[in-house]
Amino acid sequence: MTTTETSSFTVRRSGELPAPSLPPFGQFIGGQFVAPSSTDTVPVENPATEEVLTRVPAGSVEDVDAAVAAAVAAKAAWAATTPKERSAALLRIADIVEENREILETLEAANTGKPAAVAEDDISSAVDTFRFSAGAARAFTTLGADDYAENHTSVILREPVGVVGVITPWNYPLLMAAWKIAPILAAGNTMVLKPSEQTPLSTLKFAELVAAELPAGVLNIVTGSGRVVGNRLSEHPDVDIVAITGSVGSGQKVAASASASVKRVHLELGGKAPVVVFDDADLEAAAKGVRSAGFWNGGQECGAACRVLVHESVAEKFTELLVREVSEISIGTPGSGDDVEIGSMISGDHYRRVLAALEDVRKDGLTIAVGGNALEGPGYFIEPTVVTGVPAGAAISRTEIFGPVVSVETFSSDEEAVTRANETVYGLAASVWTTNAARSLSVPRRLDFGTVWVNSHLVIANEVPWGGFKGSGYGRDLSIYALEDFSRTKHVMYNHG
Ligand code: NAD
């Protein structure tokens, strides 16, 4: 084992968040918070302090059935609204989220331990998602009619799919909910959403804030576990499509449960994004890019720049620059300043998973060039870490750690860089760093990932699609493609002969 401790990190704890404004207790069904069917509850923790913030209902099959019934009841009337009416509702929702940004940012930071800057970005991005979908709803037209068979005119109608079941993760609780709610409602569907059991508060608060803007039953929220609530949504015969953002294992379970009713499935799963740094790259820009995109949200990010593949001739220089960048990362509790870059891990369980992965790194004899340790509590803080000397095929290159850990491996030819980058079960995102025009055009085409950045990483815009290949799932979030995914096409043919 070679461990070099080149810097010492501390958790800044100055300053406190304002007390979070908690949502009402209950399941949000049929436009209001209703008493859950059972008295079981789930504690919701602040992972930066380990304090329990509140408890939410541990939803049951009966809760899901009631929410699906409300969504079914609301389906025909919402589908019959014009795109202009749905667009107006989404614009009002965007305004409400923006007006309440402080409440939502505080709640998000308190429930996830994320820095103020990340919580702020989450809410701004969510606002933009609602505004984009409001516009897209009106620009989403079908094909023009034409005669494709003699004396027969064909019209292709775009219809809502019906009731959508949605299951969201904990890393960007409200933003991942917005990525689904906005296009699903824009396309004329009704829905039942289950937030992560660890981070339900901002989604519940959102429901409270926007309740008056939507007809009862259009949006329903049921809290509880994946095993019970998520599984019931996946198998429910009246749910027409189920969409999950989460791990590969949960996606596989959802797809399996969905198969009995032959419903459509939309999967946004894990990632292990390669960052391919060629010998002609601007190494300083690449190192800064990895500092920001590898450690954003504490690396708890499906597109995180977590696996660097660097040309052997520049590996030493690049690693030096990266280690310098990462050594400067500031760590703190959400209230401790706008310049804090990383906060706590989401939970005790996840913190222990990331530390176990670092133990494996040590057992595998890899070099920890910076970081590698837990930070003193309270709170689940881990040092930003760079692991070097990673051989081809090492476990750290293949498994999603989902924490503040970036690994560095080397390659000697373009062919090897492409082959090795593609050697992963995931296919969500990748980046290429080069100043060579030919490489910048040819390499992205050969990479098996749904998003490829050139000289950048983790820049996301609502106009362009987000989603993976291979084990990262199928289905697209954001852009007009999300509205398509939550629509169905119908061919109507008129005989005028
Ligand atoms: P997770 O899979 O543990 O949980 C995600 C959601 O699935 C939760 O709401 C959970 O309750 C639910 N769930 C769990 N088991 C289920 C089951 N059997 N049936 C139905 N629902 C079930 O994931 P997480 O730990 O919350 O989030 C991290 C994962 O999400 C990572 O793998 C990350 O890469 C992925 N992610 C992907 C994207 C993307 O856009 N592709 C975005 C964010 C996160």
PDB file of C-alpha atoms in Angstrom, residues 4 68 89 137 259 389 451 490:
ATOM      1  CA  THR A   4       0.667   9.846   0.550  1.00  0.00           C
ATOM      2  CA  VAL A  68     -53.074   6.007  -8.723  1.00  0.00           C
ATOM      3  CA  ALA A  89     -49.676  26.121 -15.373  1.00  0.00           C
ATOM      4  CA  ALA A 137     -45.490  21.865 -24.670  1.00  0.00           C
ATOM      5  CA  SER A 259     -43.193  -6.574 -17.202  1.00  0.00           C
ATOM      6  CA  GLY A 389      -1.490   4.128 -10.388  1.00  0.00           C
ATOM      7  CA  THR A 451     -23.530  12.563 -23.511  1.00  0.00           C
ATOM      8  CA  LYS A 490     -51.551   7.118 -32.897  1.00  0.00           C
TER       9      LYS A 490
END
